[in-house]
Short mmCIF file of C-alpha atoms in Angstrom, two decimals:
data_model
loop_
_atom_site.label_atom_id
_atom_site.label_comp_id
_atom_site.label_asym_id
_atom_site.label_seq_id
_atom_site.Cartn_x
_atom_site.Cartn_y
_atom_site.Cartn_z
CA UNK A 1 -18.35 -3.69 12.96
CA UNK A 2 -21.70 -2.76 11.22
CA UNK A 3 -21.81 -2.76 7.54
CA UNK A 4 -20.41 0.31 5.42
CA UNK A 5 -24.10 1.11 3.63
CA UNK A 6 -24.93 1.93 7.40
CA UNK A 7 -22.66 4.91 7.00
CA UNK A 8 -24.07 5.96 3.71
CA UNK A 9 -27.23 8.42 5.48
CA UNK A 10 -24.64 9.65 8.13
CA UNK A 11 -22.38 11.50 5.07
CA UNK A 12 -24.99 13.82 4.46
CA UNK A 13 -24.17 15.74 8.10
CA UNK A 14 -20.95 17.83 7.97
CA UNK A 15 -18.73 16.44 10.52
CA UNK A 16 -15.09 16.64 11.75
CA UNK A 17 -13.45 14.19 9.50
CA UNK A 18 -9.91 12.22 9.45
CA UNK A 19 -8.89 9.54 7.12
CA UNK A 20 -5.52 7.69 7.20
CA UNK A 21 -4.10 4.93 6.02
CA UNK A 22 -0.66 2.75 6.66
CA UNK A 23 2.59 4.03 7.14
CA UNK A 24 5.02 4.22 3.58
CA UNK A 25 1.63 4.72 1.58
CA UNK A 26 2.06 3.60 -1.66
CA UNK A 27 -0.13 4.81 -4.55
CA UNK A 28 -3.34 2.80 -3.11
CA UNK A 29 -2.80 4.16 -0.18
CA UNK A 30 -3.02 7.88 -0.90
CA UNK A 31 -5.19 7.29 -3.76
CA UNK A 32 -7.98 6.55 -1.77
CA UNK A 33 -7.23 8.78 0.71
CA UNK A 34 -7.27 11.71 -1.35
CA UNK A 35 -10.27 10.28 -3.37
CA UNK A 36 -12.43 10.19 -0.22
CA UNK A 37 -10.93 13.43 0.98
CA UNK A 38 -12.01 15.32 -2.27
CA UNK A 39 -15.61 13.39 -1.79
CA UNK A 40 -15.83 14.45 1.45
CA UNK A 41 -15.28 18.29 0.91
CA UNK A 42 -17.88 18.18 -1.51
CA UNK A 43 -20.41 16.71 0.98
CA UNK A 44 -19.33 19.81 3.59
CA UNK A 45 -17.34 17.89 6.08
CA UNK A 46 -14.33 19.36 7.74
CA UNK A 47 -12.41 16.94 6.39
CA UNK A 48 -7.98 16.07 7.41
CA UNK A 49 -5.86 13.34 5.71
CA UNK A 50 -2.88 12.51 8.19
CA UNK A 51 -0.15 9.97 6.79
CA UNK A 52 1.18 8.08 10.50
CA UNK A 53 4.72 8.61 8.03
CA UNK A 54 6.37 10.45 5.09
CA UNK A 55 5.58 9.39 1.48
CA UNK A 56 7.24 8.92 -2.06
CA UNK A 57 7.78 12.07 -3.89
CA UNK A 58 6.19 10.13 -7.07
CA UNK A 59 2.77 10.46 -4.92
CA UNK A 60 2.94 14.57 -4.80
CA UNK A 61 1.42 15.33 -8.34
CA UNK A 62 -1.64 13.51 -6.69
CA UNK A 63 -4.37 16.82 -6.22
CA UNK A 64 -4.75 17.89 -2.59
CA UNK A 65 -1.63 16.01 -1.56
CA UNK A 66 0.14 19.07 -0.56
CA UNK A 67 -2.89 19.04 2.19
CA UNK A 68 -1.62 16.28 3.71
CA UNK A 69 -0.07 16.23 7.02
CA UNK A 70 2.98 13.80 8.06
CA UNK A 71 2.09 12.91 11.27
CA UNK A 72 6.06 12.30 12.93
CA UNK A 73 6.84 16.16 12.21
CA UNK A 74 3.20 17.65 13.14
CA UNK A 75 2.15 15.28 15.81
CA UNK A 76 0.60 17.70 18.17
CA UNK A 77 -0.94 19.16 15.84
CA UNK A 78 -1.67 15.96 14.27
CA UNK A 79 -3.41 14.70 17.67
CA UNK A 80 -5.47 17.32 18.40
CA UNK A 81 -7.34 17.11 15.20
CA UNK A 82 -8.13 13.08 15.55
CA UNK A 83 -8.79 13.92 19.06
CA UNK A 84 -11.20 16.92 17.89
CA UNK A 85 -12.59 14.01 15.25
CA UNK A 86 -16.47 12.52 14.82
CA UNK A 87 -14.66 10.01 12.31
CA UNK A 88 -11.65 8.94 11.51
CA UNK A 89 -11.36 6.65 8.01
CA UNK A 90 -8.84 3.93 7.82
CA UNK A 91 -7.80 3.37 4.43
CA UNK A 92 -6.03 0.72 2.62
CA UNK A 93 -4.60 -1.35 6.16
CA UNK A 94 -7.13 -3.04 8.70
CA UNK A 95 -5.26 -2.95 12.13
CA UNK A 96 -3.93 -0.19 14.08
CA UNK A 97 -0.55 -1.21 14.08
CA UNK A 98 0.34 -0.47 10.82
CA UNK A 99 -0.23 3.44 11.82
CA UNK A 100 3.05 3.23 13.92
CA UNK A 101 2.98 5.77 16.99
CA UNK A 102 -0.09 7.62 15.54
CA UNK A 103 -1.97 3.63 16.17
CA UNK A 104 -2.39 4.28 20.20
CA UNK A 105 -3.70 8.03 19.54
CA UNK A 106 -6.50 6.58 16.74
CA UNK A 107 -7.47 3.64 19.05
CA UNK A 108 -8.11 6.20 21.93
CA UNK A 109 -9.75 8.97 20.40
CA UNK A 110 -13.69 9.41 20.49
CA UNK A 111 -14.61 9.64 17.01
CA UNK A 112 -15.83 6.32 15.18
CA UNK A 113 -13.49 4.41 13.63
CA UNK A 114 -14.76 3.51 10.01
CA UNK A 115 -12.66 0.56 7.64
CA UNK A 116 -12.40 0.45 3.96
CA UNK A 117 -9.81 -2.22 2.98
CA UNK A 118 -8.82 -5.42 0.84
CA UNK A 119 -6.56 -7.35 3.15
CA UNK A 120 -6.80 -10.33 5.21
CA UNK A 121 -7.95 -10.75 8.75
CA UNK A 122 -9.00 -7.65 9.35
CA UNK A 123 -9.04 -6.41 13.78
CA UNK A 124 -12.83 -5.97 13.28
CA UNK A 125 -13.13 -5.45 16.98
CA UNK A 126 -11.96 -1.40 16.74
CA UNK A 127 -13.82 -0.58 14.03
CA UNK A 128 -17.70 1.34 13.97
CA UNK A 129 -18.19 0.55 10.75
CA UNK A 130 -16.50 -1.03 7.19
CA UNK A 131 -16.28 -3.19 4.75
CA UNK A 132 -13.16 -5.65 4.36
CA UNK A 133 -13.04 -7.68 0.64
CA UNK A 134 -10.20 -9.54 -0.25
CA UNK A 135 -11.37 -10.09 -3.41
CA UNK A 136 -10.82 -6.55 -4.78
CA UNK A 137 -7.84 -5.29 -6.12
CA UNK A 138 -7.21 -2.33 -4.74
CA UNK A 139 -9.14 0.02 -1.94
CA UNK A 140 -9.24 2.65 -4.58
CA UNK A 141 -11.63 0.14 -6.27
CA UNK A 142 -13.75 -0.09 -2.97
CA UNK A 143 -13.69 3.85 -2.83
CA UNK A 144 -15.28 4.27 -6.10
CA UNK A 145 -17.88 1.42 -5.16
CA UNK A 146 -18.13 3.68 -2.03
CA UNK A 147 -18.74 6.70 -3.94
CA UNK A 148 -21.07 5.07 -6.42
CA UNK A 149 -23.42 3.22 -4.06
CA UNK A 150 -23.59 5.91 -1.44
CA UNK A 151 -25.42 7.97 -4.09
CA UNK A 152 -22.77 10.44 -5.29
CA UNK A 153 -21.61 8.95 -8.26
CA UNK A 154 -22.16 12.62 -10.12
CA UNK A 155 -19.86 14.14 -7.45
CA UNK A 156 -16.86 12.45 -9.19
CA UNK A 157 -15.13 15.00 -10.51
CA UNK A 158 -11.52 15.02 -12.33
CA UNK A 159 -9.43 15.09 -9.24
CA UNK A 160 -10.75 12.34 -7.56
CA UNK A 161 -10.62 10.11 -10.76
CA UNK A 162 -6.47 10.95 -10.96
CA UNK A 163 -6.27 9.83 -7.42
CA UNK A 164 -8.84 6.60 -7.69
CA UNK A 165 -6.60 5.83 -11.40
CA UNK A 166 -3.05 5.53 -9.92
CA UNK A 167 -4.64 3.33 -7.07
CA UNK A 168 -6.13 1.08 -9.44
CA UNK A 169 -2.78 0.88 -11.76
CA UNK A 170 -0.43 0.66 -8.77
CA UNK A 171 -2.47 -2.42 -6.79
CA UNK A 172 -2.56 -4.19 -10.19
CA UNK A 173 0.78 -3.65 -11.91
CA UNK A 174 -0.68 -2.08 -14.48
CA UNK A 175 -4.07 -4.05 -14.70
CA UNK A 176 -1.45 -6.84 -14.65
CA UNK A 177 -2.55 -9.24 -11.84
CA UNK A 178 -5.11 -11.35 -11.41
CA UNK A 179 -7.27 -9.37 -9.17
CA UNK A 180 -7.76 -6.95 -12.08
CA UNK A 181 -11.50 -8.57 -12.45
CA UNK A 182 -13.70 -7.70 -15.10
CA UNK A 183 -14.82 -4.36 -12.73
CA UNK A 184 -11.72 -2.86 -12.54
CA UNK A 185 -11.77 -2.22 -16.20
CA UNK A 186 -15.64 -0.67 -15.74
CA UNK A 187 -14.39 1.87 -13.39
CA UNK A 188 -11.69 2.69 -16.04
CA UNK A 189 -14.56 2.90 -19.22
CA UNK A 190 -16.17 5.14 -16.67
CA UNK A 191 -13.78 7.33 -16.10
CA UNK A 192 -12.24 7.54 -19.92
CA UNK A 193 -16.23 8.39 -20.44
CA UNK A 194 -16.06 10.95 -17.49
CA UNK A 195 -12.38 12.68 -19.65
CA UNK A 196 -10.16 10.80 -17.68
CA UNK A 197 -6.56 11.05 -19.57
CA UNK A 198 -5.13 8.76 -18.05
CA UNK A 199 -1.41 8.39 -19.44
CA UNK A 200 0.05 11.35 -17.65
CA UNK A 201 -0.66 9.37 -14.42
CA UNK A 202 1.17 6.42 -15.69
CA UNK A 203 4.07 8.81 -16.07
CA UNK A 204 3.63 10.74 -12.64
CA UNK A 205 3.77 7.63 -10.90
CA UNK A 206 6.39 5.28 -13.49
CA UNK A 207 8.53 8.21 -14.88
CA UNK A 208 9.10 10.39 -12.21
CA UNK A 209 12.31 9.38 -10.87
CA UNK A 210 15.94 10.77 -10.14
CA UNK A 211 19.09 9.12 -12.38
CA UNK A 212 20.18 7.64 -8.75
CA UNK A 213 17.05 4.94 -8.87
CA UNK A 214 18.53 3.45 -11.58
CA UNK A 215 21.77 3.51 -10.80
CA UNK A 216 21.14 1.62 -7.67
CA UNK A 217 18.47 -0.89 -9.54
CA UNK A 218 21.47 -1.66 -11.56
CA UNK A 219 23.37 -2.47 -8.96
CA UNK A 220 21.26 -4.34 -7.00
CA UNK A 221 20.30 -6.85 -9.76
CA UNK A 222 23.83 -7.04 -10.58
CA UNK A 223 25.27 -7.82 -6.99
CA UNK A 224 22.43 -8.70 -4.53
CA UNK A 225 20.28 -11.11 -6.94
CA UNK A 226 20.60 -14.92 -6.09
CA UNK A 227 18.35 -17.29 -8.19
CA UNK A 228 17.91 -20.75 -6.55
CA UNK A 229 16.58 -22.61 -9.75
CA UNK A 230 15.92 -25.27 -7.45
CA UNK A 231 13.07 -23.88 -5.50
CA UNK A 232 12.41 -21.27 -7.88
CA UNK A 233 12.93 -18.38 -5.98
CA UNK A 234 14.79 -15.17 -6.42
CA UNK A 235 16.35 -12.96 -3.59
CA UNK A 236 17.25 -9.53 -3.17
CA UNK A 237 18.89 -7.91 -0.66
CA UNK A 238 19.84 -4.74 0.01
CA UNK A 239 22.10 -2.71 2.47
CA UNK A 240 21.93 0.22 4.59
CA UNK A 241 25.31 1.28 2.66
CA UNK A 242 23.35 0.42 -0.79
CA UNK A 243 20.97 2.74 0.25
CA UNK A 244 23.38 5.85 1.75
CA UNK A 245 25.68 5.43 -1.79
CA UNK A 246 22.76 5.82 -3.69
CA UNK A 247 20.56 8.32 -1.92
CA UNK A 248 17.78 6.32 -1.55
CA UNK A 249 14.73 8.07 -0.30
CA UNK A 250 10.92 6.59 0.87
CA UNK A 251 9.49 5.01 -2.60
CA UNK A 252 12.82 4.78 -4.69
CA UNK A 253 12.48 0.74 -3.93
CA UNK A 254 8.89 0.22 -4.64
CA UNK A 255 8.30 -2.40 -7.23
CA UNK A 256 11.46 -3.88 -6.90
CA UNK A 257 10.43 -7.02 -6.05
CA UNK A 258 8.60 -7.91 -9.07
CA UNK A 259 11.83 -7.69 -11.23
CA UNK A 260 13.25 -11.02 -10.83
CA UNK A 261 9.69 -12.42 -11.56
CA UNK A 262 10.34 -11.71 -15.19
CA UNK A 263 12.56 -14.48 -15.02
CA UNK A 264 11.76 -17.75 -16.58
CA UNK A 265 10.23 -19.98 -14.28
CA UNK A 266 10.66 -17.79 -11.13
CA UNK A 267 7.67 -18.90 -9.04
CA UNK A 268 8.78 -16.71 -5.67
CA UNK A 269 10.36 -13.38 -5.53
CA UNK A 270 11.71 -11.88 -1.98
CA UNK A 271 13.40 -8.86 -1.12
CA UNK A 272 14.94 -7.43 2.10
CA UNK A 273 15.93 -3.61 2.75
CA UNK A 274 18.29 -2.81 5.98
CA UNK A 275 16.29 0.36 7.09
CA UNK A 276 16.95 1.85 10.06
CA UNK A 277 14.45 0.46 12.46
CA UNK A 278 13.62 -2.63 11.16
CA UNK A 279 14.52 -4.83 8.38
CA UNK A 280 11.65 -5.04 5.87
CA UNK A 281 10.67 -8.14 3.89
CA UNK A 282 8.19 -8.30 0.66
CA UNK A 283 7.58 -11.48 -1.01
CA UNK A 284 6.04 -11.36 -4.23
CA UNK A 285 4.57 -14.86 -6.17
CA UNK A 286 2.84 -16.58 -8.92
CA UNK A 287 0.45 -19.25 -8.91
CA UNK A 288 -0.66 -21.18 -6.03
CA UNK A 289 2.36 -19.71 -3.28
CA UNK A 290 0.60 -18.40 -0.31
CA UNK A 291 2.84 -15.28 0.48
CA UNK A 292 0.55 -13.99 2.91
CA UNK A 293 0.52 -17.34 5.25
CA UNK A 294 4.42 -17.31 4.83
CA UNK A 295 4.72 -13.51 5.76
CA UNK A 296 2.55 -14.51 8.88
CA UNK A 297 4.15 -17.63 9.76
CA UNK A 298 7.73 -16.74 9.95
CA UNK A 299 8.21 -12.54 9.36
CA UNK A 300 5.49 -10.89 11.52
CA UNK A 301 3.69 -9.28 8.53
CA UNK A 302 0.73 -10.67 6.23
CA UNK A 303 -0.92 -9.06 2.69
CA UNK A 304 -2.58 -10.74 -0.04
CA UNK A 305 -2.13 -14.30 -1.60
CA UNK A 306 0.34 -13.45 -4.18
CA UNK A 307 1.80 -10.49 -2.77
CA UNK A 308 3.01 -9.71 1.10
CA UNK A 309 4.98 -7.85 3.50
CA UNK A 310 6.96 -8.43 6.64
CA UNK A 311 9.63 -6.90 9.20
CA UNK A 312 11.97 -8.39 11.58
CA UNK A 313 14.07 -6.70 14.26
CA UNK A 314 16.74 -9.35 13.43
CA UNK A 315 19.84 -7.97 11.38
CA UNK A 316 20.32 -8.48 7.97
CA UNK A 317 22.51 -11.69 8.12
CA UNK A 318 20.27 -12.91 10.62
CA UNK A 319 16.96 -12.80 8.72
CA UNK A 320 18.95 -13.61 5.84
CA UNK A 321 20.12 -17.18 7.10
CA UNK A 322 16.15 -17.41 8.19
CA UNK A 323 14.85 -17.19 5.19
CA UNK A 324 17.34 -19.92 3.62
CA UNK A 325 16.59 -22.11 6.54
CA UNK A 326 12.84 -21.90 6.43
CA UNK A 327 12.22 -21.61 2.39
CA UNK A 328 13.23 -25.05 2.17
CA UNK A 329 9.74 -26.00 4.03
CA UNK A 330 7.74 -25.20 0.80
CA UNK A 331 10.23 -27.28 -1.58
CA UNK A 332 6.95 -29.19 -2.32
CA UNK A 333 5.60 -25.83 -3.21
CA UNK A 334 7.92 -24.18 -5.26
CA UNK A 335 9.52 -26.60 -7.30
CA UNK A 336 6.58 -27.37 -9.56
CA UNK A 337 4.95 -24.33 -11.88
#
């Protein structure tokens, strides 16, 4: 994989252009997506962002998201255009697994792959060109550092601030965590400086939802919370009936996991969802808890240090009973804060 400043002289010939990013994308995700797309359109590329999966309705205020195609209901279409591609950008994920059933069609088409992304071990191998960096918060933080050092700082205009914004606030809880480093909050001075308002995208992404969400948060914390004080550790899970009573849709249980770490002295929070396909794990911690190695280790998924995914074909009791049997291993871990 050569280095991304390689790329910069190539963006100044129009080309056929996709970007995509992970499956579920979250407000990284399509943040950056969107921010490169509107970039990109500027620069006179022919320019495609293709999601490998449906998204949140919070995400569709985002400008030029109604341009987006979901690859599982357009895939022919879909597949010609990557096929048709001179590049193809892979956003916010850094193997080509995470695109689902679009993965194989992306790792055999012609065009060069190119990676911008913040998580660990990245497949290197597939990819032209990128630039993987652990130690920033969000890829919408590496887009604008893509944007800025490529030489087209003065094409960021309005829309592709709103999209690099919710990407920053989303991948930092609010400029909560710790990877919101001192140049997170530059890119923010320079976009309030550019007009940037930026509390009606706090409320697009925070306030947008349907009386059912909280209904079913309600519920869940009230009957599928268990606190083991011991380990200091909190567990949710929830049910594919939890999610038919209440209507739950794609993005209606993002951020759930960080509730229970507003609990005094709650070191690790977990959650498990009974979709359809799989059963999907997030772990969630503070401190020195490695949730990425323990995502790896036992539930075939991986992230960042203090926040991590995984899935399991096992059923819900079964990967329940796992993770009691297994948590235990990090006693040593957990029970000091």
């Amino acid at each position: 994989m050569q280095a991304i400043n390689e790329l910069y002289p190539l963006l100044l010939t129009p080309a056929k252009v996709v970007i995509t990013t992970h499956q579920k994308p979250d407000p990284d995700a399509m943040g950056s997506s969107l921010g490169l797309y509107h970039l990109l359109v500027q620069l006179g590329h022919q320019v495609q962002v293709i999601s490998p999966t449906n998204w949140a309705a919070f995400l569709d205020w985002m400008p030029g998201s109604e341009k987006v195609l979901n690859y599982e209901i357009t895939i022919d279409k879909s597949n010609t255009i990557i096929n048709e591609a001179d590049w193809i950008f892979c956003l916010d994920f850094n193997a080509l697994n995470r695109l689902k059933r679009m993965g194989t069609v992306v790792g055999e088409a012609k065009g060069q792959r190119v990676l911008i992304d913040h998580h660990r071990e990245p497949q290197t191998e597939v990819f032209a060109y990128g630039v993987s960096d652990v130690t920033k918060s969000s890829t919408c933080e590496m887009m604008y550092d893509f944007i800025v050092k490529s030489g087209h700082a003065d094409k960021l205009n309005m829309d592709m601030m709103q999209c690099l914004y919710a990407g920053l606030i989303g991948d930092t809880g609010s400029f909560r965590f710790a990877s919101a480093s001192a140049s997170v909050f530059e890119i923010v001075a320079d976009f309030k400086r550019r007009g940037l308002e930026h509390t009606v995208i706090h409320e697009n992404i925070y306030d947008n939802f349907l009386e059912n969400r909280f209904r079913f948060i309600g519920h869940v914390l009230s009957n599928r919370l268990e606190i083991d004080y011991q380990l200091n550790t909190a567990l949710i899970w929830v049910t594919k009936q939890d999610l038919l009573r209440y209507q739950i849709k794609t993005g209606d249980t993002e951020g759930l996991v960080n509730y229970p770490l507003g609990i005094q002295g709650i070191k690790l929070a977990c959650i498990v969802i009974d979709r359809d396909e799989k059963r999907k794990w997030s772990f969630r911690s503070k401190g020195d808890f490695d949730c990425n190695t323990f995502a790896r280790t036992h539930f075939n998924g991986g992230g960042h240090f203090n926040a991590a995914g995984g899935e399991t074909d096992d059923s819900l009791d079964t990967t329940l009973k796992h993770f009691k049997e297994v948590i235990h291993n990090y006693k040593s871990q957990l029970e000091t804060f």
